[in-house]
């Protein structure tokens, strides 16, 4: 069943005017509990595997989801990194349990996203990310960027909505995002490679507005920060004593270029051309990862099930596709993989 749209006309207008919208109660925090618990179990499983391999001595199994991984990382940065990489996966593999799919396809999320996109034909974009931002660790601090900096150029003027879902209350102390309002209607500005952890970065002087005008996007658990793909944003260090867990999900109208219904092998055969090629064939905005239909009034029979979502995530992850040119920044060598593609943009 298609859920009714849930955001008010004022909220929708504000999103389109400012380029972002913080809704503190899209979910009941209890709706996110299965995801938190399953991720916590996954950390436990991976930690146990590292222990069995003789790499890890202390599981810290008495600690909750908001602390265990940080304690493991304090003992050994290598073990912490192994668990984070396992959760993140490469190119969108990683953690994709049913509990994750339930959040992505949650009727409350569809209702909110449907309000902003003004459609019931919704594709969950390939690019979603799990972000454990550990206390006092540089990892997870994301420099200024527009999400379109990572997407193919022919999607610059499309609307792809980032839904940033904190799994803890996101605050200034634990490193919530900073967002530059009213800066999303211009071009995708110049991004540079070489940001920390392989992230793309916009230099301050290239930002569409003065970074001092940025707002602090604190958001309680249960809330969602919605942004457009051209909204400049960054995130700050976690100076708290707990992990700032979040997932960022992306959605677009089904009429926006996507790889729904396409197997990666079919795309890879054509995937080595330049930006013009991508514009001509209208390939997905982020070709290496699987898109899937999450809501459709016109074709409810095509809405993706968990099994199909999982299969597509895995097959795209396994396929060594030649997506070399879907976005190339000037300081980036030709045919290089875009920064961030493996690091969890
Ligand atoms: O979670 C963060 O700290 C940054 C998130 C972000 O940059 C994004 O969702 O595009």
Short mmCIF file of C-alpha atoms and ligand atoms in Angstrom, two decimals:
data_model
loop_
_atom_site.label_atom_id
_atom_site.label_comp_id
_atom_site.label_asym_id
_atom_site.label_seq_id
_atom_site.Cartn_x
_atom_site.Cartn_y
_atom_site.Cartn_z
CA UNK A 1 0.00 0.00 0.00
CA UNK A 2 1.26 3.49 -0.81
CA UNK A 3 1.46 5.52 2.40
CA UNK A 4 -0.09 9.00 2.31
CA UNK A 5 2.37 11.88 2.08
CA UNK A 6 3.31 12.99 5.56
CA UNK A 7 5.01 16.38 5.34
CA UNK A 8 3.08 19.63 5.38
CA UNK A 9 3.07 22.06 2.46
CA UNK A 10 5.18 24.43 4.63
CA UNK A 11 7.79 21.75 5.26
CA UNK A 12 7.99 20.88 1.56
CA UNK A 13 8.26 24.57 0.61
CA UNK A 14 10.98 25.10 3.20
CA UNK A 15 12.96 22.10 1.89
CA UNK A 16 12.88 23.44 -1.64
CA UNK A 17 13.73 26.99 -0.52
CA UNK A 18 16.57 26.17 1.88
CA UNK A 19 17.88 22.93 0.37
CA UNK A 20 17.39 21.02 3.60
CA UNK A 21 14.73 20.12 6.14
CA UNK A 22 15.13 18.66 9.62
CA UNK A 23 12.11 16.66 10.75
CA UNK A 24 12.61 15.52 14.36
CA UNK A 25 9.97 12.78 14.38
CA UNK A 26 9.81 10.95 11.05
CA UNK A 27 10.28 7.73 13.03
CA UNK A 28 9.48 6.67 16.52
CA UNK A 29 12.94 5.87 17.99
CA UNK A 30 11.60 2.33 18.56
CA UNK A 31 11.29 1.94 14.76
CA UNK A 32 15.09 2.13 14.55
CA UNK A 33 15.75 -0.30 17.38
CA UNK A 34 15.80 -3.48 15.21
CA UNK A 35 18.47 -1.88 13.00
CA UNK A 36 20.55 -0.77 15.98
CA UNK A 37 20.28 -4.23 17.54
CA UNK A 38 21.17 -6.12 14.37
CA UNK A 39 24.17 -3.88 13.70
CA UNK A 40 25.26 -4.44 17.27
CA UNK A 41 24.95 -8.23 16.78
CA UNK A 42 26.96 -7.93 13.54
CA UNK A 43 29.73 -6.10 15.40
CA UNK A 44 29.69 -8.91 17.97
CA UNK A 45 29.92 -11.57 15.22
CA UNK A 46 32.79 -9.83 13.46
CA UNK A 47 34.61 -9.23 16.76
CA UNK A 48 34.20 -12.91 17.64
CA UNK A 49 35.63 -13.89 14.25
CA UNK A 50 38.64 -11.63 14.85
CA UNK A 51 39.05 -13.19 18.28
CA UNK A 52 38.89 -16.70 16.82
CA UNK A 53 41.61 -15.66 14.37
CA UNK A 54 43.77 -14.64 17.33
CA UNK A 55 43.65 -10.93 16.46
CA UNK A 56 41.42 -9.56 19.20
CA UNK A 57 41.55 -10.27 22.93
CA UNK A 58 38.70 -8.25 24.48
CA UNK A 59 35.22 -8.37 22.95
CA UNK A 60 33.79 -5.67 25.23
CA UNK A 61 30.53 -7.57 24.91
CA UNK A 62 29.14 -5.87 28.02
CA UNK A 63 29.10 -2.53 26.19
CA UNK A 64 26.11 -1.31 24.25
CA UNK A 65 25.86 -0.39 20.57
CA UNK A 66 26.92 3.20 21.24
CA UNK A 67 30.21 2.19 22.91
CA UNK A 68 31.42 -1.33 22.01
CA UNK A 69 33.11 -0.56 18.69
CA UNK A 70 34.86 2.48 20.19
CA UNK A 71 36.35 0.29 22.96
CA UNK A 72 37.51 -2.29 20.41
CA UNK A 73 39.09 0.48 18.36
CA UNK A 74 40.83 1.96 21.43
CA UNK A 75 42.43 -1.46 22.05
CA UNK A 76 43.46 -1.88 18.43
CA UNK A 77 42.90 0.60 15.61
CA UNK A 78 43.37 -2.28 13.18
CA UNK A 79 40.50 -4.30 14.65
CA UNK A 80 38.27 -1.22 14.81
CA UNK A 81 38.99 -0.49 11.17
CA UNK A 82 38.32 -4.11 10.15
CA UNK A 83 34.87 -3.99 11.74
CA UNK A 84 34.03 -0.58 10.28
CA UNK A 85 35.11 -1.73 6.81
CA UNK A 86 33.05 -4.88 7.22
CA UNK A 87 29.93 -2.81 8.03
CA UNK A 88 30.55 -0.28 5.26
CA UNK A 89 31.57 -2.75 2.62
CA UNK A 90 33.09 -1.77 -0.67
CA UNK A 91 30.98 0.07 -3.17
CA UNK A 92 27.84 -0.31 -1.15
CA UNK A 93 28.22 -3.96 -0.19
CA UNK A 94 28.59 -4.46 3.49
CA UNK A 95 25.74 -4.53 5.92
CA UNK A 96 22.40 -5.01 4.20
CA UNK A 97 20.37 -7.11 6.62
CA UNK A 98 16.55 -7.12 6.53
CA UNK A 99 16.58 -4.55 9.35
CA UNK A 100 18.38 -2.11 7.06
CA UNK A 101 15.96 -2.75 4.22
CA UNK A 102 13.04 -2.17 6.61
CA UNK A 103 14.32 1.33 7.35
CA UNK A 104 14.97 2.09 3.66
CA UNK A 105 11.52 0.88 2.62
CA UNK A 106 9.74 2.03 5.79
CA UNK A 107 6.28 3.49 5.05
CA UNK A 108 7.12 6.54 7.19
CA UNK A 109 10.20 7.20 5.09
CA UNK A 110 8.29 6.70 1.86
CA UNK A 111 5.60 9.09 3.07
CA UNK A 112 8.15 11.80 3.86
CA UNK A 113 10.24 11.30 0.72
CA UNK A 114 7.09 11.07 -1.42
CA UNK A 115 6.08 14.48 -0.04
CA UNK A 116 9.38 16.05 -1.06
CA UNK A 117 9.60 14.34 -4.46
CA UNK A 118 5.88 14.83 -5.03
CA UNK A 119 5.51 11.33 -6.40
CA UNK A 120 4.75 7.77 -5.34
CA UNK A 121 7.14 6.37 -7.97
CA UNK A 122 10.27 6.25 -5.84
CA UNK A 123 13.68 4.68 -6.42
CA UNK A 124 16.03 4.17 -3.51
CA UNK A 125 19.33 5.26 -4.91
CA UNK A 126 22.31 3.01 -4.90
CA UNK A 127 24.37 5.19 -2.66
CA UNK A 128 23.61 4.60 0.97
CA UNK A 129 26.16 4.70 3.70
CA UNK A 130 26.55 3.53 7.29
CA UNK A 131 28.64 5.90 9.38
CA UNK A 132 30.05 5.04 12.75
CA UNK A 133 31.79 8.24 13.80
CA UNK A 134 34.01 7.20 16.66
CA UNK A 135 34.87 9.56 19.52
CA UNK A 136 38.08 11.51 19.06
CA UNK A 137 38.94 9.83 15.77
CA UNK A 138 39.54 11.69 12.53
CA UNK A 139 37.76 8.98 10.60
CA UNK A 140 34.24 9.93 9.67
CA UNK A 141 34.81 13.68 9.61
CA UNK A 142 33.43 14.59 6.21
CA UNK A 143 34.69 17.74 4.44
CA UNK A 144 32.47 20.20 2.55
CA UNK A 145 30.90 18.64 -0.52
CA UNK A 146 27.72 18.38 -2.52
CA UNK A 147 26.57 14.80 -3.02
CA UNK A 148 26.39 15.54 -6.74
CA UNK A 149 30.17 15.90 -6.61
CA UNK A 150 30.13 12.09 -6.59
CA UNK A 151 27.35 11.57 -9.13
CA UNK A 152 27.45 11.55 -12.91
CA UNK A 153 27.23 15.02 -14.43
CA UNK A 154 24.01 14.34 -16.33
CA UNK A 155 22.27 14.11 -12.94
CA UNK A 156 23.44 17.52 -11.70
CA UNK A 157 20.05 19.11 -12.26
CA UNK A 158 18.04 16.13 -11.04
CA UNK A 159 16.73 15.88 -7.48
CA UNK A 160 18.22 13.10 -5.40
CA UNK A 161 17.25 13.40 -1.76
CA UNK A 162 19.72 12.47 0.94
CA UNK A 163 17.95 11.31 4.08
CA UNK A 164 20.40 11.39 6.95
CA UNK A 165 19.08 9.16 9.72
CA UNK A 166 20.89 9.38 13.07
CA UNK A 167 20.77 6.22 15.16
CA UNK A 168 21.69 8.26 18.25
CA UNK A 169 20.74 11.86 19.06
CA UNK A 170 23.06 13.80 16.74
CA UNK A 171 24.53 16.85 18.45
CA UNK A 172 27.33 19.36 18.00
CA UNK A 173 29.39 17.35 20.49
CA UNK A 174 29.15 14.06 18.64
CA UNK A 175 29.72 15.60 15.21
CA UNK A 176 26.42 16.21 13.49
CA UNK A 177 26.41 17.86 10.06
CA UNK A 178 26.82 21.50 9.08
CA UNK A 179 24.69 22.62 6.14
CA UNK A 180 24.88 25.71 3.95
CA UNK A 181 21.30 26.88 3.40
CA UNK A 182 19.95 28.35 0.14
CA UNK A 183 23.05 27.21 -1.75
CA UNK A 184 21.51 24.29 -3.64
CA UNK A 185 20.07 26.04 -6.67
CA UNK A 186 23.34 26.89 -8.37
CA UNK A 187 25.85 24.67 -10.10
CA UNK A 188 27.77 21.74 -8.73
CA UNK A 189 30.91 23.63 -7.72
CA UNK A 190 34.48 22.43 -8.08
CA UNK A 191 35.43 19.51 -5.86
CA UNK A 192 38.96 18.40 -5.19
CA UNK A 193 40.32 14.99 -4.47
CA UNK A 194 42.58 14.43 -1.51
CA UNK A 195 40.18 15.06 1.37
CA UNK A 196 40.65 12.88 4.45
CA UNK A 197 39.77 9.20 3.95
CA UNK A 198 39.53 9.77 0.20
CA UNK A 199 36.57 12.14 0.40
CA UNK A 200 36.05 14.83 -2.20
CA UNK A 201 36.33 18.34 -0.79
CA UNK A 202 35.15 21.81 -1.80
CA UNK A 203 37.68 24.48 -0.84
CA UNK A 204 36.16 27.28 1.27
CA UNK A 205 36.72 29.80 -1.53
CA UNK A 206 34.79 27.59 -3.97
CA UNK A 207 31.75 27.19 -1.71
CA UNK A 208 28.64 28.86 -3.13
CA UNK A 209 28.30 30.92 0.06
CA UNK A 210 30.20 31.97 3.17
CA UNK A 211 30.71 28.85 5.33
CA UNK A 212 29.98 31.02 8.39
CA UNK A 213 26.35 30.98 7.24
CA UNK A 214 26.18 27.20 7.79
CA UNK A 215 23.57 25.85 10.16
CA UNK A 216 24.24 23.07 12.66
CA UNK A 217 21.99 20.14 11.79
CA UNK A 218 21.44 18.61 15.23
CA UNK A 219 18.75 15.95 15.00
CA UNK A 220 17.27 13.58 17.60
CA UNK A 221 17.08 9.83 17.10
CA UNK A 222 13.87 9.23 15.15
CA UNK A 223 14.43 12.38 13.13
CA UNK A 224 15.75 12.76 9.60
CA UNK A 225 17.83 15.49 7.97
CA UNK A 226 16.73 15.80 4.34
CA UNK A 227 19.04 17.48 1.81
CA UNK A 228 19.24 17.87 -1.93
CA UNK A 229 22.15 16.53 -3.96
CA UNK A 230 23.45 20.09 -4.48
CA UNK A 231 23.21 21.15 -0.83
CA UNK A 232 26.75 21.81 0.48
CA UNK A 233 27.35 20.03 3.77
CA UNK A 234 30.12 18.67 5.95
CA UNK A 235 30.46 17.13 9.38
CA UNK A 236 32.61 17.89 12.39
CA UNK A 237 34.60 15.81 14.91
CA UNK A 238 32.99 13.66 17.55
CA UNK A 239 34.17 15.03 20.90
CA UNK A 240 31.65 13.02 22.94
CA UNK A 241 32.25 9.69 24.72
CA UNK A 242 30.00 7.66 22.40
CA UNK A 243 29.76 6.68 18.76
CA UNK A 244 27.72 8.91 16.47
CA UNK A 245 25.92 6.25 14.45
CA UNK A 246 24.03 7.28 11.36
CA UNK A 247 22.92 5.97 8.02
CA UNK A 248 22.37 8.15 4.98
CA UNK A 249 19.88 6.94 2.41
CA UNK A 250 19.11 8.40 -0.99
CA UNK A 251 15.91 8.50 -2.99
CA UNK A 252 14.87 9.87 -6.33
CA UNK A 253 11.87 9.89 -8.60
CA UNK A 254 11.61 6.81 -10.84
CA UNK A 255 12.00 9.15 -13.82
CA UNK A 256 15.52 10.15 -12.72
CA UNK A 257 18.24 8.03 -14.35
CA UNK A 258 18.83 4.81 -12.43
CA UNK A 259 19.93 1.22 -12.97
CA UNK A 260 16.65 -0.29 -11.79
CA UNK A 261 16.10 -3.53 -13.69
CA UNK A 262 19.67 -3.60 -15.04
CA UNK A 263 22.27 -6.16 -14.13
CA UNK A 264 25.78 -4.75 -13.66
CA UNK A 265 27.29 -6.90 -16.40
CA UNK A 266 25.01 -5.26 -18.95
CA UNK A 267 26.18 -1.83 -17.91
CA UNK A 268 29.81 -2.72 -17.53
CA UNK A 269 29.94 -3.63 -21.21
CA UNK A 270 29.37 0.03 -22.04
CA UNK A 271 30.85 1.60 -18.99
CA UNK A 272 34.19 2.94 -20.10
CA UNK A 273 33.16 6.05 -21.97
CA UNK A 274 33.27 9.67 -20.89
CA UNK A 275 30.68 12.07 -19.46
CA UNK A 276 29.03 12.64 -22.86
CA UNK A 277 28.39 8.95 -23.19
CA UNK A 278 26.67 8.85 -19.83
CA UNK A 279 24.47 11.78 -20.74
CA UNK A 280 23.47 10.10 -24.01
CA UNK A 281 22.57 6.74 -22.62
CA UNK A 282 21.03 8.16 -19.48
CA UNK A 283 22.75 5.69 -17.18
CA UNK A 284 22.34 5.74 -13.43
CA UNK A 285 23.49 8.77 -11.46
CA UNK A 286 25.93 6.54 -9.58
CA UNK A 287 26.50 3.57 -11.85
CA UNK A 288 28.54 1.18 -9.70
CA UNK A 289 25.84 0.51 -7.10
CA UNK A 290 22.40 -1.02 -7.38
CA UNK A 291 19.24 1.11 -7.40
CA UNK A 292 15.88 -0.38 -6.50
CA UNK A 293 12.23 0.60 -6.73
CA UNK A 294 10.76 1.09 -3.22
CA UNK A 295 7.36 2.54 -4.01
CA UNK A 296 5.13 2.46 -7.07
CA UNK A 297 1.48 3.09 -7.67
CA UNK A 298 1.89 2.34 -11.37
CA UNK A 299 3.87 -0.90 -11.02
CA UNK A 300 3.40 -2.30 -7.51
CA UNK A 301 4.47 -5.72 -8.82
CA UNK A 302 7.95 -4.33 -9.52
CA UNK A 303 8.57 -2.98 -6.02
CA UNK A 304 11.76 -4.59 -4.74
CA UNK A 305 11.58 -7.30 -2.11
CA UNK A 306 14.26 -7.82 0.52
CA UNK A 307 15.59 -10.88 -1.33
CA UNK A 308 15.97 -8.95 -4.59
CA UNK A 309 17.49 -5.91 -2.86
CA UNK A 310 20.01 -8.16 -1.17
CA UNK A 311 20.83 -10.02 -4.41
CA UNK A 312 21.33 -6.77 -6.30
CA UNK A 313 23.54 -5.25 -3.60
CA UNK A 314 25.71 -8.34 -3.60
CA UNK A 315 25.97 -8.75 -7.35
CA UNK A 316 26.87 -5.09 -7.90
CA UNK A 317 29.43 -5.37 -5.12
CA UNK A 318 31.03 -8.43 -6.68
CA UNK A 319 31.12 -7.12 -10.22
CA UNK A 320 34.33 -5.45 -11.17
CA UNK A 321 32.75 -2.92 -13.46
CA UNK A 322 34.64 -0.44 -15.56
CA UNK A 323 32.86 2.67 -14.43
CA UNK A 324 35.79 4.94 -14.99
CA UNK A 325 34.36 8.23 -16.06
CA UNK A 326 31.07 8.99 -14.44
CA UNK A 327 32.57 12.02 -12.75
CA UNK A 328 36.05 13.33 -13.22
CA UNK A 329 37.45 16.29 -11.33
CA UNK A 330 40.32 18.15 -12.89
CA UNK A 331 42.93 17.10 -10.35
CA UNK A 332 41.86 13.51 -10.71
CA UNK A 333 43.87 11.31 -13.07
CA UNK A 334 41.87 9.98 -16.00
CA UNK A 335 40.30 6.60 -15.35
CA UNK A 336 40.90 6.83 -11.61
CA UNK A 337 38.15 5.65 -9.37
CA UNK A 338 36.47 8.68 -7.81
CA UNK A 339 37.62 9.43 -4.31
CA UNK A 340 35.21 8.20 -1.72
CA UNK A 341 33.90 5.40 -3.88
CA UNK A 342 35.53 2.91 -1.58
CA UNK A 343 35.60 4.90 1.57
CA UNK A 344 31.98 5.39 2.17
CA UNK A 345 31.02 8.73 0.63
O1 LIG B 1 27.46 11.55 8.34
C1 LIG B 1 28.25 12.46 8.13
O2 LIG B 1 29.02 12.87 9.00
C2 LIG B 1 28.29 13.11 6.79
C3 LIG B 1 27.20 12.64 5.92
C4 LIG B 1 27.32 13.06 4.52
O3 LIG B 1 28.22 13.73 4.11
C5 LIG B 1 26.29 12.62 3.58
O4 LIG B 1 25.32 11.98 3.98
O5 LIG B 1 26.46 12.93 2.38
#
